[in-house]
PDB file of C-alpha atoms and ligand atoms in Angstrom:
ATOM      1  CA  THR J   1      19.116  30.469 -21.469  1.00  0.00           C
ATOM      2  CA  VAL J   2      15.937  31.028 -20.070  1.00  0.00           C
ATOM      3  CA  ALA J   3      12.683  28.705 -19.105  1.00  0.00           C
ATOM      4  CA  SER J   4      10.480  28.840 -21.952  1.00  0.00           C
ATOM      5  CA  ALA J   5       6.984  30.284 -21.360  1.00  0.00           C
ATOM      6  CA  SER J   6       5.406  26.669 -21.777  1.00  0.00           C
ATOM      7  CA  ASP J   7       7.666  25.344 -19.051  1.00  0.00           C
ATOM      8  CA  ILE J   8       6.835  28.111 -16.851  1.00  0.00           C
ATOM      9  CA  ASN J   9       3.160  27.501 -17.224  1.00  0.00           C
ATOM     10  CA  LEU J  10       3.908  23.825 -16.364  1.00  0.00           C
ATOM     11  CA  TRP J  11       5.458  24.664 -13.212  1.00  0.00           C
ATOM     12  CA  GLU J  12       2.475  27.044 -12.433  1.00  0.00           C
ATOM     13  CA  LYS J  13      -0.058  24.089 -12.638  1.00  0.00           C
ATOM     14  CA  SER J  14       2.316  21.983 -10.968  1.00  0.00           C
ATOM     15  CA  THR J  15       0.916  20.310  -7.748  1.00  0.00           C
ATOM     16  CA  LEU J  16       4.130  20.923  -6.363  1.00  0.00           C
ATOM     17  CA  ASN J  17       3.695  24.721  -6.373  1.00  0.00           C
ATOM     18  CA  GLU J  18       0.292  24.355  -5.464  1.00  0.00           C
ATOM     19  CA  ILE J  19       1.305  22.489  -2.128  1.00  0.00           C
ATOM     20  CA  LEU J  20       4.014  25.477  -1.744  1.00  0.00           C
ATOM     21  CA  THR J  21       1.366  28.071  -2.374  1.00  0.00           C
ATOM     22  CA  ARG J  22      -0.651  26.406   0.093  1.00  0.00           C
ATOM     23  CA  GLY J  23       1.806  25.789   2.725  1.00  0.00           C
ATOM     24  CA  GLU J  24       0.283  21.727   2.907  1.00  0.00           C
ATOM     25  CA  LEU J  25       0.852  18.653   1.459  1.00  0.00           C
ATOM     26  CA  GLN J  26      -2.334  16.712   1.328  1.00  0.00           C
ATOM     27  CA  VAL J  27      -2.069  12.954   1.436  1.00  0.00           C
ATOM     28  CA  CYS J  28      -4.321   9.904   0.692  1.00  0.00           C
ATOM     29  CA  LEU J  29      -4.215   6.974   2.683  1.00  0.00           C
ATOM     30  CA  GLU J  30      -6.454   4.345   4.065  1.00  0.00           C
ATOM     31  CA  ALA J  31      -5.617   3.464   7.608  1.00  0.00           C
ATOM     32  CA  GLY J  32      -5.919  -0.402   8.226  1.00  0.00           C
ATOM     33  CA  TYR J  33      -3.179  -1.686   5.918  1.00  0.00           C
ATOM     34  CA  ILE J  34      -0.435  -2.231   8.629  1.00  0.00           C
ATOM     35  CA  PRO J  35       2.508  -1.373   8.900  1.00  0.00           C
ATOM     36  CA  PHE J  36       1.853   1.283   6.645  1.00  0.00           C
ATOM     37  CA  ASP J  37      -1.067   3.036   7.327  1.00  0.00           C
ATOM     38  CA  MET J  38      -2.754   2.419  10.659  1.00  0.00           C
ATOM     39  CA  ARG J  39      -4.322   3.840  13.832  1.00  0.00           C
ATOM     40  CA  ASP J  40      -2.464   3.943  17.313  1.00  0.00           C
ATOM     41  CA  LYS J  41      -4.231   3.726  20.569  1.00  0.00           C
ATOM     42  CA  LYS J  42      -5.087   7.339  20.676  1.00  0.00           C
ATOM     43  CA  GLY J  43      -6.813   7.322  16.954  1.00  0.00           C
ATOM     44  CA  ASN J  44      -3.856   9.054  14.886  1.00  0.00           C
ATOM     45  CA  ILE J  45      -2.886   7.516  11.600  1.00  0.00           C
ATOM     46  CA  VAL J  46       0.605   6.150  11.911  1.00  0.00           C
ATOM     47  CA  GLY J  47       3.036   3.928  10.109  1.00  0.00           C
ATOM     48  CA  PHE J  48       5.754   3.818   7.596  1.00  0.00           C
ATOM     49  CA  ASP J  49       3.874   5.392   4.649  1.00  0.00           C
ATOM     50  CA  VAL J  50       2.822   8.400   7.302  1.00  0.00           C
ATOM     51  CA  ASP J  51       6.889   8.929   8.165  1.00  0.00           C
ATOM     52  CA  ILE J  52       7.667   8.978   4.863  1.00  0.00           C
ATOM     53  CA  ALA J  53       4.830  11.661   3.888  1.00  0.00           C
ATOM     54  CA  LYS J  54       6.048  13.644   7.207  1.00  0.00           C
ATOM     55  CA  SER J  55       9.692  13.594   6.182  1.00  0.00           C
ATOM     56  CA  MET J  56       8.948  14.771   2.407  1.00  0.00           C
ATOM     57  CA  ALA J  57       6.377  17.567   3.644  1.00  0.00           C
ATOM     58  CA  LYS J  58       9.650  18.893   5.843  1.00  0.00           C
ATOM     59  CA  ALA J  59      11.871  18.659   2.879  1.00  0.00           C
ATOM     60  CA  MET J  60       8.986  20.873   0.967  1.00  0.00           C
ATOM     61  CA  GLY J  61       8.886  23.415   4.343  1.00  0.00           C
ATOM     62  CA  VAL J  62       4.740  22.185   4.282  1.00  0.00           C
ATOM     63  CA  LYS J  63       2.831  20.828   6.980  1.00  0.00           C
ATOM     64  CA  VAL J  64       0.885  17.258   6.153  1.00  0.00           C
ATOM     65  CA  ASP J  65      -2.480  16.593   6.129  1.00  0.00           C
ATOM     66  CA  LEU J  66      -3.392  12.948   6.228  1.00  0.00           C
ATOM     67  CA  ARG J  67      -6.841  11.953   4.396  1.00  0.00           C
ATOM     68  CA  ASN J  68      -8.080   8.777   5.414  1.00  0.00           C
ATOM     69  CA  THR J  69     -10.086   7.462   2.032  1.00  0.00           C
ATOM     70  CA  ALA J  70     -11.835   4.130   1.560  1.00  0.00           C
ATOM     71  CA  TRP J  71      -9.496   2.199  -0.945  1.00  0.00           C
ATOM     72  CA  ASP J  72     -12.120   2.110  -3.380  1.00  0.00           C
ATOM     73  CA  GLY J  73     -12.518   5.373  -3.791  1.00  0.00           C
ATOM     74  CA  ILE J  74      -8.557   6.492  -3.498  1.00  0.00           C
ATOM     75  CA  ILE J  75      -7.756   6.764  -7.014  1.00  0.00           C
ATOM     76  CA  PRO J  76     -11.138   8.929  -7.670  1.00  0.00           C
ATOM     77  CA  ALA J  77     -10.108  11.062  -4.775  1.00  0.00           C
ATOM     78  CA  LEU J  78      -6.958  11.900  -6.290  1.00  0.00           C
ATOM     79  CA  LEU J  79      -8.214  12.510  -9.803  1.00  0.00           C
ATOM     80  CA  THR J  80     -11.017  14.860  -8.458  1.00  0.00           C
ATOM     81  CA  GLY J  81      -8.247  16.824  -6.294  1.00  0.00           C
ATOM     82  CA  LYS J  82      -9.000  15.805  -3.031  1.00  0.00           C
ATOM     83  CA  CYS J  83      -5.665  15.148  -2.159  1.00  0.00           C
ATOM     84  CA  ASP J  84      -2.150  15.853  -3.954  1.00  0.00           C
ATOM     85  CA  ILE J  85      -0.830  12.493  -3.479  1.00  0.00           C
ATOM     86  CA  ILE J  86      -1.675   8.621  -2.599  1.00  0.00           C
ATOM     87  CA  ILE J  87       0.976   7.208  -0.565  1.00  0.00           C
ATOM     88  CA  SER J  88      -1.087   4.039   0.803  1.00  0.00           C
ATOM     89  CA  GLY J  89       0.949   0.723   0.063  1.00  0.00           C
ATOM     90  CA  MET J  90      -0.277   0.960  -3.413  1.00  0.00           C
ATOM     91  CA  THR J  91       1.058  -1.505  -5.650  1.00  0.00           C
ATOM     92  CA  ILE J  92       2.018  -0.285  -9.216  1.00  0.00           C
ATOM     93  CA  THR J  93      -0.154  -2.189 -11.441  1.00  0.00           C
ATOM     94  CA  ALA J  94      -0.224  -1.570 -15.665  1.00  0.00           C
ATOM     95  CA  GLU J  95      -3.699  -1.054 -14.990  1.00  0.00           C
ATOM     96  CA  ARG J  96      -3.508   1.235 -12.126  1.00  0.00           C
ATOM     97  CA  ASN J  97      -0.962   3.066 -14.415  1.00  0.00           C
ATOM     98  CA  LEU J  98      -3.392   3.905 -17.270  1.00  0.00           C
ATOM     99  CA  LYS J  99      -5.026   5.780 -14.855  1.00  0.00           C
ATOM    100  CA  VAL J 100      -2.493   7.538 -12.580  1.00  0.00           C
ATOM    101  CA  ASN J 101       1.673   8.362 -12.437  1.00  0.00           C
ATOM    102  CA  PHE J 102       3.672   6.242  -9.873  1.00  0.00           C
ATOM    103  CA  THR J 103       7.018   7.125  -8.507  1.00  0.00           C
ATOM    104  CA  ASP J 104       9.720   4.613  -8.486  1.00  0.00           C
ATOM    105  CA  PRO J 105       8.941   1.813  -6.291  1.00  0.00           C
ATOM    106  CA  TYR J 106       9.614   2.593  -2.305  1.00  0.00           C
ATOM    107  CA  ILE J 107       9.705  -1.047  -1.325  1.00  0.00           C
ATOM    108  CA  VAL J 108       8.804  -4.473  -2.650  1.00  0.00           C
ATOM    109  CA  VAL J 109       6.364  -6.767  -1.520  1.00  0.00           C
ATOM    110  CA  GLY J 110       4.548  -9.626  -2.666  1.00  0.00           C
ATOM    111  CA  GLN J 111       1.312 -11.993  -1.805  1.00  0.00           C
ATOM    112  CA  THR J 112       1.644 -14.361   1.075  1.00  0.00           C
ATOM    113  CA  ILE J 113      -0.874 -16.817   2.750  1.00  0.00           C
ATOM    114  CA  LEU J 114      -2.524 -16.645   6.365  1.00  0.00           C
ATOM    115  CA  LEU J 115      -3.423 -20.749   6.866  1.00  0.00           C
ATOM    116  CA  ASN J 116      -5.720 -22.081   9.313  1.00  0.00           C
ATOM    117  CA  PRO J 117      -3.346 -24.230  11.629  1.00  0.00           C
ATOM    118  CA  GLU J 118      -5.115 -27.155  10.927  1.00  0.00           C
ATOM    119  CA  LEU J 119      -4.311 -27.320   7.271  1.00  0.00           C
ATOM    120  CA  GLU J 120      -0.388 -26.956   8.193  1.00  0.00           C
ATOM    121  CA  GLY J 121       1.435 -29.335   6.210  1.00  0.00           C
ATOM    122  CA  LYS J 122      -1.058 -30.419   3.911  1.00  0.00           C
ATOM    123  CA  VAL J 123      -1.189 -26.616   2.491  1.00  0.00           C
ATOM    124  CA  LYS J 124       2.414 -25.667   1.563  1.00  0.00           C
ATOM    125  CA  SER J 125       1.717 -23.346  -1.136  1.00  0.00           C
ATOM    126  CA  TYR J 126      -0.657 -21.289  -3.002  1.00  0.00           C
ATOM    127  CA  ARG J 127      -0.648 -24.615  -5.451  1.00  0.00           C
ATOM    128  CA  ASP J 128      -1.919 -26.581  -2.943  1.00  0.00           C
ATOM    129  CA  LEU J 129      -4.779 -23.749  -2.065  1.00  0.00           C
ATOM    130  CA  ASN J 130      -5.991 -23.873  -5.804  1.00  0.00           C
ATOM    131  CA  ASN J 131      -8.574 -26.262  -4.701  1.00  0.00           C
ATOM    132  CA  SER J 132     -12.468 -26.137  -4.666  1.00  0.00           C
ATOM    133  CA  GLN J 133     -12.476 -27.738  -1.460  1.00  0.00           C
ATOM    134  CA  TYR J 134     -10.836 -24.244  -0.014  1.00  0.00           C
ATOM    135  CA  THR J 135     -12.333 -20.855   0.792  1.00  0.00           C
ATOM    136  CA  VAL J 136     -10.020 -17.665   0.381  1.00  0.00           C
ATOM    137  CA  ALA J 137     -10.726 -14.750   1.933  1.00  0.00           C
ATOM    138  CA  THR J 138      -9.064 -11.181   1.327  1.00  0.00           C
ATOM    139  CA  LYS J 139      -9.990  -7.499   0.681  1.00  0.00           C
ATOM    140  CA  LEU J 140     -11.849  -6.172  -2.248  1.00  0.00           C
ATOM    141  CA  GLY J 141     -10.248  -4.425  -5.012  1.00  0.00           C
ATOM    142  CA  THR J 142      -6.482  -5.090  -3.944  1.00  0.00           C
ATOM    143  CA  THR J 143      -3.760  -6.587  -5.718  1.00  0.00           C
ATOM    144  CA  ALA J 144      -4.520 -10.113  -3.313  1.00  0.00           C
ATOM    145  CA  ASP J 145      -8.240  -9.943  -4.849  1.00  0.00           C
ATOM    146  CA  TYR J 146      -6.094  -9.984  -8.253  1.00  0.00           C
ATOM    147  CA  ALA J 147      -3.939 -12.721  -7.339  1.00  0.00           C
ATOM    148  CA  ALA J 148      -6.606 -15.118  -5.707  1.00  0.00           C
ATOM    149  CA  LYS J 149      -8.393 -14.886  -9.157  1.00  0.00           C
ATOM    150  CA  LYS J 150      -5.459 -15.433 -10.978  1.00  0.00           C
ATOM    151  CA  TYR J 151      -3.875 -17.943  -8.783  1.00  0.00           C
ATOM    152  CA  LEU J 152      -6.493 -19.621  -6.817  1.00  0.00           C
ATOM    153  CA  SER J 153      -9.259 -19.462  -9.297  1.00  0.00           C
ATOM    154  CA  LYS J 154     -10.315 -23.146  -8.416  1.00  0.00           C
ATOM    155  CA  ALA J 155     -10.851 -22.164  -4.519  1.00  0.00           C
ATOM    156  CA  LYS J 156     -14.260 -20.134  -3.215  1.00  0.00           C
ATOM    157  CA  LEU J 157     -13.129 -16.693  -2.966  1.00  0.00           C
ATOM    158  CA  ASN J 158     -14.739 -14.270  -0.316  1.00  0.00           C
ATOM    159  CA  LEU J 159     -13.665 -10.493  -0.381  1.00  0.00           C
ATOM    160  CA  PHE J 160     -14.184  -8.167   2.561  1.00  0.00           C
ATOM    161  CA  GLU J 161     -13.943  -3.956   2.783  1.00  0.00           C
ATOM    162  CA  THR J 162     -11.186  -4.132   5.448  1.00  0.00           C
ATOM    163  CA  GLU J 163      -8.256  -6.323   5.710  1.00  0.00           C
ATOM    164  CA  SER J 164      -8.784  -7.104   9.336  1.00  0.00           C
ATOM    165  CA  GLU J 165     -12.640  -8.677   8.667  1.00  0.00           C
ATOM    166  CA  GLY J 166     -10.623 -10.701   6.000  1.00  0.00           C
ATOM    167  CA  ALA J 167      -8.039 -11.888   8.304  1.00  0.00           C
ATOM    168  CA  LEU J 168     -10.745 -12.773  10.916  1.00  0.00           C
ATOM    169  CA  GLU J 169     -12.282 -15.048   8.784  1.00  0.00           C
ATOM    170  CA  VAL J 170      -9.406 -17.469   9.288  1.00  0.00           C
ATOM    171  CA  ILE J 171      -9.366 -17.163  12.935  1.00  0.00           C
ATOM    172  CA  ASN J 172     -13.330 -17.787  13.084  1.00  0.00           C
ATOM    173  CA  GLY J 173     -13.001 -20.897  10.840  1.00  0.00           C
ATOM    174  CA  ASN J 174     -15.049 -19.346   8.049  1.00  0.00           C
ATOM    175  CA  ALA J 175     -12.106 -19.288   5.615  1.00  0.00           C
ATOM    176  CA  ASP J 176      -9.052 -21.694   5.317  1.00  0.00           C
ATOM    177  CA  ALA J 177      -6.710 -19.023   4.490  1.00  0.00           C
ATOM    178  CA  PHE J 178      -6.375 -15.129   3.892  1.00  0.00           C
ATOM    179  CA  VAL J 179      -4.184 -13.889   1.184  1.00  0.00           C
ATOM    180  CA  TYR J 180      -2.293 -10.368   1.452  1.00  0.00           C
ATOM    181  CA  ASP J 181       0.689  -8.315   1.244  1.00  0.00           C
ATOM    182  CA  LEU J 182       3.385  -9.850   2.855  1.00  0.00           C
ATOM    183  CA  PRO J 183       4.165  -6.873   5.712  1.00  0.00           C
ATOM    184  CA  TYR J 184       0.474  -7.467   6.674  1.00  0.00           C
ATOM    185  CA  ASN J 185       0.578 -10.869   7.067  1.00  0.00           C
ATOM    186  CA  SER J 186       3.850 -10.757   9.135  1.00  0.00           C
ATOM    187  CA  VAL J 187       2.646  -8.314  11.864  1.00  0.00           C
ATOM    188  CA  TYR J 188      -0.701 -10.086  11.920  1.00  0.00           C
ATOM    189  CA  SER J 189       0.686 -13.466  12.450  1.00  0.00           C
ATOM    190  CA  ALA J 190       3.133 -12.223  14.713  1.00  0.00           C
ATOM    191  CA  GLN J 191       0.329 -10.866  16.863  1.00  0.00           C
ATOM    192  CA  ASN J 192      -1.795 -13.969  16.415  1.00  0.00           C
ATOM    193  CA  SER J 193       0.805 -16.589  16.626  1.00  0.00           C
ATOM    194  CA  SER J 194      -1.196 -19.659  17.794  1.00  0.00           C
ATOM    195  CA  LYS J 195      -4.264 -18.478  15.217  1.00  0.00           C
ATOM    196  CA  VAL J 196      -2.672 -18.452  11.907  1.00  0.00           C
ATOM    197  CA  VAL J 197       0.442 -20.166  10.135  1.00  0.00           C
ATOM    198  CA  HIS J 198       1.892 -17.596   8.025  1.00  0.00           C
ATOM    199  CA  LEU J 199       3.329 -19.160   4.340  1.00  0.00           C
ATOM    200  CA  ASP J 200       5.750 -16.462   4.121  1.00  0.00           C
ATOM    201  CA  THR J 201       7.277 -16.584   0.720  1.00  0.00           C
ATOM    202  CA  PRO J 202       5.629 -14.194  -1.641  1.00  0.00           C
ATOM    203  CA  PHE J 203       4.137 -15.545  -5.116  1.00  0.00           C
ATOM    204  CA  THR J 204       3.873 -12.255  -6.713  1.00  0.00           C
ATOM    205  CA  TYR J 205       6.089  -9.558  -7.343  1.00  0.00           C
ATOM    206  CA  GLU J 206       4.706  -6.026  -6.218  1.00  0.00           C
ATOM    207  CA  PRO J 207       6.567  -2.844  -6.334  1.00  0.00           C
ATOM    208  CA  LEU J 208       4.683  -0.231  -4.153  1.00  0.00           C
ATOM    209  CA  GLY J 209       4.773   3.602  -5.537  1.00  0.00           C
ATOM    210  CA  MET J 210       2.936   6.568  -4.624  1.00  0.00           C
ATOM    211  CA  ALA J 211       0.591   7.639  -6.970  1.00  0.00           C
ATOM    212  CA  VAL J 212       0.144  11.353  -8.449  1.00  0.00           C
ATOM    213  CA  ARG J 213      -2.150  12.873 -11.268  1.00  0.00           C
ATOM    214  CA  LYS J 214      -0.626  12.338 -14.847  1.00  0.00           C
ATOM    215  CA  GLY J 215       1.123  15.161 -16.731  1.00  0.00           C
ATOM    216  CA  ASP J 216       3.012  16.824 -13.958  1.00  0.00           C
ATOM    217  CA  PRO J 217       6.516  16.667 -14.446  1.00  0.00           C
ATOM    218  CA  ASP J 218       7.718  18.904 -11.923  1.00  0.00           C
ATOM    219  CA  PHE J 219       6.050  17.096  -8.694  1.00  0.00           C
ATOM    220  CA  MET J 220       7.424  13.848 -10.215  1.00  0.00           C
ATOM    221  CA  ASN J 221      10.818  14.635 -10.436  1.00  0.00           C
ATOM    222  CA  PHE J 222      10.954  16.226  -6.771  1.00  0.00           C
ATOM    223  CA  LEU J 223       9.110  12.664  -5.606  1.00  0.00           C
ATOM    224  CA  ASN J 224      11.631  10.581  -7.294  1.00  0.00           C
ATOM    225  CA  ASN J 225      14.581  12.267  -6.155  1.00  0.00           C
ATOM    226  CA  TYR J 226      13.799  12.692  -2.593  1.00  0.00           C
ATOM    227  CA  LEU J 227      13.180   8.891  -2.632  1.00  0.00           C
ATOM    228  CA  THR J 228      17.055   8.465  -3.911  1.00  0.00           C
ATOM    229  CA  GLN J 229      18.498  11.014  -1.450  1.00  0.00           C
ATOM    230  CA  ILE J 230      16.434   9.097   1.618  1.00  0.00           C
ATOM    231  CA  LYS J 231      17.506   5.797   0.462  1.00  0.00           C
ATOM    232  CA  GLY J 232      20.882   6.855   0.582  1.00  0.00           C
ATOM    233  CA  ASP J 233      21.217   9.149   3.560  1.00  0.00           C
ATOM    234  CA  GLY J 234      19.764   6.749   6.231  1.00  0.00           C
ATOM    235  CA  THR J 235      16.603   8.453   6.389  1.00  0.00           C
ATOM    236  CA  TYR J 236      14.800   5.762   4.674  1.00  0.00           C
ATOM    237  CA  ASP J 237      16.432   3.181   6.913  1.00  0.00           C
ATOM    238  CA  LYS J 238      15.641   4.758   9.756  1.00  0.00           C
ATOM    239  CA  ILE J 239      12.221   4.863   9.215  1.00  0.00           C
ATOM    240  CA  TYR J 240      12.151   1.523   7.759  1.00  0.00           C
ATOM    241  CA  ASN J 241      13.659  -0.172  10.871  1.00  0.00           C
ATOM    242  CA  LYS J 242      10.972   1.754  13.274  1.00  0.00           C
ATOM    243  CA  TRP J 243       7.957  -0.176  11.404  1.00  0.00           C
ATOM    244  CA  PHE J 244       9.524  -3.668   9.960  1.00  0.00           C
ATOM    245  CA  VAL J 245      10.807  -5.069  13.207  1.00  0.00           C
ATOM    246  CA  SER J 246      12.155  -8.630  12.201  1.00  0.00           C
TER     247      SER J 246
HETATM  248  N1  LIG A   1      -0.556  -3.200  -2.075  1.00  0.00           N
HETATM  249  C1  LIG A   1      -2.123  -3.735  -2.222  1.00  0.00           C
HETATM  250  C2  LIG A   1      -2.632  -3.288  -3.417  1.00  0.00           C
HETATM  251  O1  LIG A   1      -2.028  -2.202  -3.892  1.00  0.00           O
HETATM  252  C3  LIG A   1      -2.801  -3.602  -0.862  1.00  0.00           C
HETATM  253  C4  LIG A   1      -2.759  -1.695  -0.303  1.00  0.00           C
HETATM  254  C5  LIG A   1      -3.988  -1.742   0.356  1.00  0.00           C
HETATM  255  N2  LIG A   1      -3.344  -0.385   1.078  1.00  0.00           N
HETATM  256  C6  LIG A   1      -4.335   0.113   1.943  1.00  0.00           C
HETATM  257  N3  LIG A   1      -3.811   1.021   2.521  1.00  0.00           N
HETATM  258  N4  LIG A   1      -5.231  -0.457   2.621  1.00  0.00           N
HETATM  259  O2  LIG A   1      -3.800  -3.616  -3.808  1.00  0.00           O
END
């Protein structure tokens, strides 16, 4: 048996074939989502996503190019060919999945709360926060934004362009709480332990996936098998343990 003409045509158009021909994997991500995508002291973008991207590029035998892209433009950037893939802590949602395809989840997170310490004991969960007397901050266009609108509809919601601006609102006393993905809040509360209280029981279920353009089964096949392989052979655990210290 031989591959049919249409299979060969599909492969020729595959992003994976393009990456191999180019010799470079181009990754869209947005630095600021600690510890997945962030800047080190020298200004380099580092993190969990970056190490996974690098190990993947190595398996392809190509270089990696990290393309820092603002969150609100990251799906359009993928769709217009500015990168091959989004690896940026993106939650797989049905709405996003209508525009892009997602790999199998590479980690599961959920929304948690960074609380003003003065409210400790008074606000014990997201349910207590759903009250018109409270102001909640988070990042625009994220699943935290969507979760706040759904579960904290009575609270006043202030949206910011970056994670750090939102979290700072609690420290400044401008917001009672910051809602965001658990890993970000864990790191932030560890770094600001006297200034925020972390209510660390997630109140949403959020698998994170890598996003690619639709209609490309060859690229998707590589990505999902690569994830299965590194989850089983210790590579994933090694990268995980480097960034998620308990
Ligand atoms: N998981 C959240 C979402 O998908 C936040 C991801 C933010 N990622 C980033 N690189 N800033 O909406």
